[in-house]
PDB file of C-alpha atoms in Angstrom:
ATOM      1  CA  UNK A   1       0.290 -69.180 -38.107  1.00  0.00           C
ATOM      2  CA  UNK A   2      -3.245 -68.855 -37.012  1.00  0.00           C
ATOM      3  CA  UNK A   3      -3.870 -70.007 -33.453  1.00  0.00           C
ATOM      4  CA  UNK A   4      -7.013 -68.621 -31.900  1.00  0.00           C
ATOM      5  CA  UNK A   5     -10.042 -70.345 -31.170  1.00  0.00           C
ATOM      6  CA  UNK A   6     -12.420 -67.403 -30.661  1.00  0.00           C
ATOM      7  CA  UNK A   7     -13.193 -63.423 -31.497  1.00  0.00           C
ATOM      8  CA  UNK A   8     -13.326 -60.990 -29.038  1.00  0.00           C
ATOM      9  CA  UNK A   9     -15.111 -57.675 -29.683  1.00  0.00           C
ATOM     10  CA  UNK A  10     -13.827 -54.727 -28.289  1.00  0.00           C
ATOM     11  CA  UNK A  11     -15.551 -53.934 -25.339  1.00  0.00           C
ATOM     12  CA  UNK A  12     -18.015 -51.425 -25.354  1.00  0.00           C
ATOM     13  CA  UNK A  13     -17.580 -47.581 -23.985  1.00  0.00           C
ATOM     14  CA  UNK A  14     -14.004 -48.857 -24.627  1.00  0.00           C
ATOM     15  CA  UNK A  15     -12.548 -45.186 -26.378  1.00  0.00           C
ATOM     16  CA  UNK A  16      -8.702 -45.313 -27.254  1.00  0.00           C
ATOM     17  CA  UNK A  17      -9.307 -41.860 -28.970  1.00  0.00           C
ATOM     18  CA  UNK A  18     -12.089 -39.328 -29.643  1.00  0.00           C
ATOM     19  CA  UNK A  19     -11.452 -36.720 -32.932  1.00  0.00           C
ATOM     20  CA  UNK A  20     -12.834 -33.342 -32.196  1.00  0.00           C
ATOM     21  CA  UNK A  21     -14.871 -31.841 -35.221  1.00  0.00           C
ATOM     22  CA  UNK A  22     -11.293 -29.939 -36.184  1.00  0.00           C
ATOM     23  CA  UNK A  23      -9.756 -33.582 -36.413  1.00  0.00           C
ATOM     24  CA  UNK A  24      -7.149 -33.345 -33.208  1.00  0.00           C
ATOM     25  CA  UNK A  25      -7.398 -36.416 -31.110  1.00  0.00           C
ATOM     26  CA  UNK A  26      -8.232 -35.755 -27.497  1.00  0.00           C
ATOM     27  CA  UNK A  27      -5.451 -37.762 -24.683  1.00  0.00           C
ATOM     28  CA  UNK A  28      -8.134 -37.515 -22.296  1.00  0.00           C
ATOM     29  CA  UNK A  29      -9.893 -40.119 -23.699  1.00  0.00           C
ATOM     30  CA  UNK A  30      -7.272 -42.564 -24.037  1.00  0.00           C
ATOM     31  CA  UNK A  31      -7.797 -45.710 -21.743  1.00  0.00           C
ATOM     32  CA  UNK A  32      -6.174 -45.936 -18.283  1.00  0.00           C
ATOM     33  CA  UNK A  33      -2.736 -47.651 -17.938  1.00  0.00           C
ATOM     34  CA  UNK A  34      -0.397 -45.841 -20.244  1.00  0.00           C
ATOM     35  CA  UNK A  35       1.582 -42.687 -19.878  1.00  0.00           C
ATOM     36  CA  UNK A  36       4.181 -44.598 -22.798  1.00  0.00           C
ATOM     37  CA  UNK A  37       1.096 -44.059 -25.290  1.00  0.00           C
ATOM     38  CA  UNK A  38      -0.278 -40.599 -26.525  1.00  0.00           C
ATOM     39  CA  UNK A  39      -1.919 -39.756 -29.308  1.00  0.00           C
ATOM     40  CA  UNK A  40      -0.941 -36.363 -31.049  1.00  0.00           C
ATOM     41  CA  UNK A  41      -2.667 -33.542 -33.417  1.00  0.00           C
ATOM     42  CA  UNK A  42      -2.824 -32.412 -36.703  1.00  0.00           C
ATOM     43  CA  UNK A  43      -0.190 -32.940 -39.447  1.00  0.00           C
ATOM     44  CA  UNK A  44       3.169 -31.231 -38.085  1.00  0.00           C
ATOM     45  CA  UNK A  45       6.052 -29.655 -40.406  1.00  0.00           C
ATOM     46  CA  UNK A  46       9.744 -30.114 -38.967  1.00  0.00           C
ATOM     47  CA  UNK A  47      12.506 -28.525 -40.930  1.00  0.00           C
ATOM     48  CA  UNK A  48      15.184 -30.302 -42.504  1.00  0.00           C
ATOM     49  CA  UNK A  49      18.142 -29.010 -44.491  1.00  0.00           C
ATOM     50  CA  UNK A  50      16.059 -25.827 -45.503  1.00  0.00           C
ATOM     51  CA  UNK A  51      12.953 -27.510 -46.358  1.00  0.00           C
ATOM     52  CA  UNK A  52       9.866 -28.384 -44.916  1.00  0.00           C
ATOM     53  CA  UNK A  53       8.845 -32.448 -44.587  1.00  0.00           C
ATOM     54  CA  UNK A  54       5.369 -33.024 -43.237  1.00  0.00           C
ATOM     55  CA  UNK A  55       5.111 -35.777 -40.952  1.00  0.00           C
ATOM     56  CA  UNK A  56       1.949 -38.112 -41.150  1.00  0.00           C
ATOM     57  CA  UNK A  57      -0.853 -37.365 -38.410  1.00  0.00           C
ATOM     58  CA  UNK A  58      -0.005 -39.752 -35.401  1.00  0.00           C
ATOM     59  CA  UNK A  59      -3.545 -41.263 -34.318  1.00  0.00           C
ATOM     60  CA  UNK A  60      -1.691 -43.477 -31.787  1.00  0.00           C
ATOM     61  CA  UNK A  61       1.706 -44.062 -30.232  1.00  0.00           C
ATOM     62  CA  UNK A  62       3.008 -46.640 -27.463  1.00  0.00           C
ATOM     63  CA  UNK A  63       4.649 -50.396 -27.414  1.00  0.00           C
ATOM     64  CA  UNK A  64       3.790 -53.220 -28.832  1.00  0.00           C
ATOM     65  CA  UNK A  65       5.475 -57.104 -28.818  1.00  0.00           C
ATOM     66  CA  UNK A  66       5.947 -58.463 -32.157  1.00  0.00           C
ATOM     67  CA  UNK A  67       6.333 -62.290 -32.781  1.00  0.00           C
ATOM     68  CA  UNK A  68      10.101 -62.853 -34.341  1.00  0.00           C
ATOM     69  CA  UNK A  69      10.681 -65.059 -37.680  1.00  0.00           C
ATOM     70  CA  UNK A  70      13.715 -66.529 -36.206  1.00  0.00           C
ATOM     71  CA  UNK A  71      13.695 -69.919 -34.604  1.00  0.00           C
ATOM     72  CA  UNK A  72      12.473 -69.760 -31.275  1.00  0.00           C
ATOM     73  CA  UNK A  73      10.030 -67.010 -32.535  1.00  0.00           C
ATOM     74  CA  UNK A  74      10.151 -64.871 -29.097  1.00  0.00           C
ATOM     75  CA  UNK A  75       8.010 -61.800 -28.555  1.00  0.00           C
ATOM     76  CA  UNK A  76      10.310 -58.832 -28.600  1.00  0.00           C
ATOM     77  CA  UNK A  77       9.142 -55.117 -28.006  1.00  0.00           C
ATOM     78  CA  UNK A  78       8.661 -52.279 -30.377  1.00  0.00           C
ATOM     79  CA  UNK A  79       7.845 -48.745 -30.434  1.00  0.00           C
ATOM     80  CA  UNK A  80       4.654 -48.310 -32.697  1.00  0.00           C
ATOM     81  CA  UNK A  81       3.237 -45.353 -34.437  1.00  0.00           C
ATOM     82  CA  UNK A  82       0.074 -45.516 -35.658  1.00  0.00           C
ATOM     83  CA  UNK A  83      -0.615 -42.702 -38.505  1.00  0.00           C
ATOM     84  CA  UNK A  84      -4.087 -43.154 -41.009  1.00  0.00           C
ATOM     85  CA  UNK A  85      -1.599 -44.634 -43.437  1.00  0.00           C
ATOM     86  CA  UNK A  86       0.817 -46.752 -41.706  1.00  0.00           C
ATOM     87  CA  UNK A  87       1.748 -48.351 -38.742  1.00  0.00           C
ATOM     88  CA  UNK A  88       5.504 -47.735 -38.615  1.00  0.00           C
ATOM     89  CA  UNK A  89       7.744 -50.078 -35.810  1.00  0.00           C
ATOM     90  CA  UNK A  90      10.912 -49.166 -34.245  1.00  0.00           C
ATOM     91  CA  UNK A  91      12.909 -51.326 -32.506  1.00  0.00           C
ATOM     92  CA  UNK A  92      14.341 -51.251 -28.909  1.00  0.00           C
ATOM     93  CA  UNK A  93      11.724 -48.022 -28.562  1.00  0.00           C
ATOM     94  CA  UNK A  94      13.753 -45.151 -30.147  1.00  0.00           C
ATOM     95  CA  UNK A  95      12.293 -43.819 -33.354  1.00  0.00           C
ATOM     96  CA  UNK A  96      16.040 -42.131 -34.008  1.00  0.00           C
ATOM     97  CA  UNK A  97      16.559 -46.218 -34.975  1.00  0.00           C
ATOM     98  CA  UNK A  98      15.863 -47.119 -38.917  1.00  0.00           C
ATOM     99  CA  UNK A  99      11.834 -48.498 -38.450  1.00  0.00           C
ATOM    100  CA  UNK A 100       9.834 -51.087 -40.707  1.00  0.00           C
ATOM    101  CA  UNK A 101       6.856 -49.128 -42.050  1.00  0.00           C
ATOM    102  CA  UNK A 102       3.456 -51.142 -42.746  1.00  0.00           C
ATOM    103  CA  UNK A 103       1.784 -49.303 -45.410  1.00  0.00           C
ATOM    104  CA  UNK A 104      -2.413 -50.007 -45.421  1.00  0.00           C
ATOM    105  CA  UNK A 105      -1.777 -50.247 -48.762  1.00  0.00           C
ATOM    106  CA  UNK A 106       0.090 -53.501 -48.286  1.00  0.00           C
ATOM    107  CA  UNK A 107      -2.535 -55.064 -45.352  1.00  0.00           C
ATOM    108  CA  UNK A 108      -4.961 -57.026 -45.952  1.00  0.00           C
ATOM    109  CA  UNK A 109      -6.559 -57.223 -42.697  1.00  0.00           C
ATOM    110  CA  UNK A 110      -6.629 -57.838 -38.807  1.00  0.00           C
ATOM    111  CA  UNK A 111      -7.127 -61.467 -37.815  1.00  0.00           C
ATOM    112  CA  UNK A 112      -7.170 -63.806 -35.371  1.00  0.00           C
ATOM    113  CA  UNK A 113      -8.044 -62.323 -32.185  1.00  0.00           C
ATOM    114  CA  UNK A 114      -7.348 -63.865 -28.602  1.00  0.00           C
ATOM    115  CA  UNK A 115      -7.636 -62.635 -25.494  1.00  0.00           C
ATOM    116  CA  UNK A 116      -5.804 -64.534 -22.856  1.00  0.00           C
ATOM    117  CA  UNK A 117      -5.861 -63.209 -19.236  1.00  0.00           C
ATOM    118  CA  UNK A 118      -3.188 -60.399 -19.262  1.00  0.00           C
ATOM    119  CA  UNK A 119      -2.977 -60.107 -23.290  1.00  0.00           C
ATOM    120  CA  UNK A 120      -4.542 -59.744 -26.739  1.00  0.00           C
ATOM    121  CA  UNK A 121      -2.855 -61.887 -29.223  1.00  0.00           C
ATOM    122  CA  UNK A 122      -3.655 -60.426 -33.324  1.00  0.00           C
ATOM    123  CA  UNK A 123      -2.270 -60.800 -36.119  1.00  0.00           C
ATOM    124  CA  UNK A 124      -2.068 -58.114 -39.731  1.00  0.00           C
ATOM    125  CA  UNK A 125      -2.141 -60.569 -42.864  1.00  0.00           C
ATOM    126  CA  UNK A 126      -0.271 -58.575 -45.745  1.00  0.00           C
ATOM    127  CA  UNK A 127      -1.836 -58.629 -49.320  1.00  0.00           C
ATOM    128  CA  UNK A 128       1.123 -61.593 -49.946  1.00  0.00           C
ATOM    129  CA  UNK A 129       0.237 -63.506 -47.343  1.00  0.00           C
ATOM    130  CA  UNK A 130       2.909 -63.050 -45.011  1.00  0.00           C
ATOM    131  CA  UNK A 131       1.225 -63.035 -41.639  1.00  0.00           C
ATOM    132  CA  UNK A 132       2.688 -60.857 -38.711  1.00  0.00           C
ATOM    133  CA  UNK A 133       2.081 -61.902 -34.952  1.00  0.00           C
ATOM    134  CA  UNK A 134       1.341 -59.081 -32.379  1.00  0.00           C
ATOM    135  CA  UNK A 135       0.503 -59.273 -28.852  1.00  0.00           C
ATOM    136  CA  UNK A 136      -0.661 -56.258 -26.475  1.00  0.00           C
ATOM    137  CA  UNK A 137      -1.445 -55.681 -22.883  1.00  0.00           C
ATOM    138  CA  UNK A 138      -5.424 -56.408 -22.736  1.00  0.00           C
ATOM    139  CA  UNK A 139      -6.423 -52.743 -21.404  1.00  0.00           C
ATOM    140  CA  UNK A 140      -4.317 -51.123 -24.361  1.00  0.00           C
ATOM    141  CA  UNK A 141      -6.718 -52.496 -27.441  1.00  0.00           C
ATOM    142  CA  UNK A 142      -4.180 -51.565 -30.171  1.00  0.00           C
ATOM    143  CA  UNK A 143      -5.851 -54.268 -32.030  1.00  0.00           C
ATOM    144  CA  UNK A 144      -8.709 -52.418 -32.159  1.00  0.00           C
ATOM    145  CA  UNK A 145      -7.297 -48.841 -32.883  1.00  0.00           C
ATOM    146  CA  UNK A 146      -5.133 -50.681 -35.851  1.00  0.00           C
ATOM    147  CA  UNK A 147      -8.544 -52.257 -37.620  1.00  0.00           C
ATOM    148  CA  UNK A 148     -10.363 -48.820 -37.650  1.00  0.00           C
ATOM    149  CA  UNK A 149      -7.251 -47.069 -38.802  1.00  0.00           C
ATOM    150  CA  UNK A 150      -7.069 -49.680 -41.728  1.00  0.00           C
ATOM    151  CA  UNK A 151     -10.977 -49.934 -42.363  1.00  0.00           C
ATOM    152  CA  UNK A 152     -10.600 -45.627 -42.595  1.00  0.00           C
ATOM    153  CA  UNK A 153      -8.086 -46.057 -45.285  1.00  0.00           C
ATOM    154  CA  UNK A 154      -9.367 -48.517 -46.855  1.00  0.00           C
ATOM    155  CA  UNK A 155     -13.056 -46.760 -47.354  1.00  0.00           C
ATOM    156  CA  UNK A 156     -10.934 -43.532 -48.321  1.00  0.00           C
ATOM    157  CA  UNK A 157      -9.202 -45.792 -50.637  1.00  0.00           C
ATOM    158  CA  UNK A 158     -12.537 -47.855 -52.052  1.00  0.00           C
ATOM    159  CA  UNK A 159     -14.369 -44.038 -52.502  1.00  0.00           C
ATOM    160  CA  UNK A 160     -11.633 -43.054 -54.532  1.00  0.00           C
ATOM    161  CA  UNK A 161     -11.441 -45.576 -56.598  1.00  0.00           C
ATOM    162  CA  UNK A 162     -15.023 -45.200 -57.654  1.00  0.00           C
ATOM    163  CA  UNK A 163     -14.619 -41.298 -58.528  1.00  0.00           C
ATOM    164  CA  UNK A 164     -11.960 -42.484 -60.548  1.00  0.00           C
ATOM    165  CA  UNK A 165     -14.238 -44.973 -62.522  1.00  0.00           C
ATOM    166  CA  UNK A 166     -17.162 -42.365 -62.445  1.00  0.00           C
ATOM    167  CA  UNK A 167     -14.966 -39.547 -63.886  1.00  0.00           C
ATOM    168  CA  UNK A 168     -13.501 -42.180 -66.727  1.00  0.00           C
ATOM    169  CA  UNK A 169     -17.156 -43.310 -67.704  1.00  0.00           C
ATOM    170  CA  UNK A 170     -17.803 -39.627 -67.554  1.00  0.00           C
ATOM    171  CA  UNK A 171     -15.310 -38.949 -70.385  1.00  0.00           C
ATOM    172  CA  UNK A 172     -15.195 -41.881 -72.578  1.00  0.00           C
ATOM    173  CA  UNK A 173     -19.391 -41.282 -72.930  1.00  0.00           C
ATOM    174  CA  UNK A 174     -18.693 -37.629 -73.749  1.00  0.00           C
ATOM    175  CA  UNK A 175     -16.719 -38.876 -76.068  1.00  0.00           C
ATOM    176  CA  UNK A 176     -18.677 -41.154 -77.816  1.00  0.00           C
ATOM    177  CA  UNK A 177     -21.182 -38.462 -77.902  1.00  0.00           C
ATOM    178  CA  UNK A 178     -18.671 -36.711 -79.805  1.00  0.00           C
ATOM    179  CA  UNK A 179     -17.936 -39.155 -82.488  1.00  0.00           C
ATOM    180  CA  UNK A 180     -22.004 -40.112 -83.012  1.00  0.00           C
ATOM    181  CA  UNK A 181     -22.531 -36.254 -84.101  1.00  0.00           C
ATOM    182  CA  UNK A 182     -19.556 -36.527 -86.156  1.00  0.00           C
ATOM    183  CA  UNK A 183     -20.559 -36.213 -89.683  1.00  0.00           C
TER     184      UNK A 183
END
């Protein structure tokens, strides 16, 4: 359901989270407002039943309303994490509940962004179509910190796609090669 009527650029100096050169995001450079959202370090390893599971890199963490599908389609809240591959949402704000990951792999982009006075409305379009409707307080610009977070993994994904090409041009010419000295 696309309903906005204009684009709004994030605003500029507008810094939801710095990296440092070791890749650790810095809190103190969140914006203002939220002591529910933090941003957190490098991977971390938590044990489970004798074995290590690494956890994905949280770039961002906080609430977020969601549109529902049902009938009267009302906004209802939901934890978010934010990792460079997925934006994961729990409901009722306790991660110990089963959560709906969103893969980058599956989105096909950010759209339709509208800022009324005390919110940004966006939505994520999924690579079937299906179109999810998000709204955020405007000082929080999760909007924004979702779009880079998909445009990273989506160059990471684009660059290695063309190694892969590269490296199988690479061979089948050597191979060729091969067979045109054959006697």
């Amino acid at each position: 359901m696309n309903h906005c009527n204009k684009l709004v650029p994030v605003r500029p100096g507008s810094v939801i989270a710095v990296r440092d050169g070791v890749g650790a995001a810095q809190p103190r450079d969140l914006e203002p407002g939220g002591s529910e959202e933090r941003t957190e370090g490098r991977d971390k390893g938590k044990k489970e039943g004798g074995r290590m599971k690494m956890q994905a890199e949280v770039i961002r963490e906080g609430e977020l309303e969601k549109r529902s599908d049902s009938l009267f389609q009302l906004w209802k809240k939901k934890l978010v994490v934010l990792t460079k591959d997925s934006l994961s949402l729990f409901p009722d704000g306790h991660k110990q509940a089963k959560g709906k990951e969103l893969g980058f792999g599956s989105i096909l982009k950010v759209d339709c962004v509208e800022r009324t006075g005390k919110y940004i409305y966006f939505t994520i379009v999924t690579k079937d179509r299906k179109e999810i409707d998000f709204r955020c307080p405007d000082q929080s610009c999760w909007n924004a910190s979702i779009t880079m977070a998909l445009i990273d993994f989506q160059n990471k994904r684009a660059i290695q796609d063309f190694k892969s090409r590269q490296e199988m041009e690479q061979a089948a010419g050597t191979q060729e090669r091969r067979l045109a000295r054959a006697p």
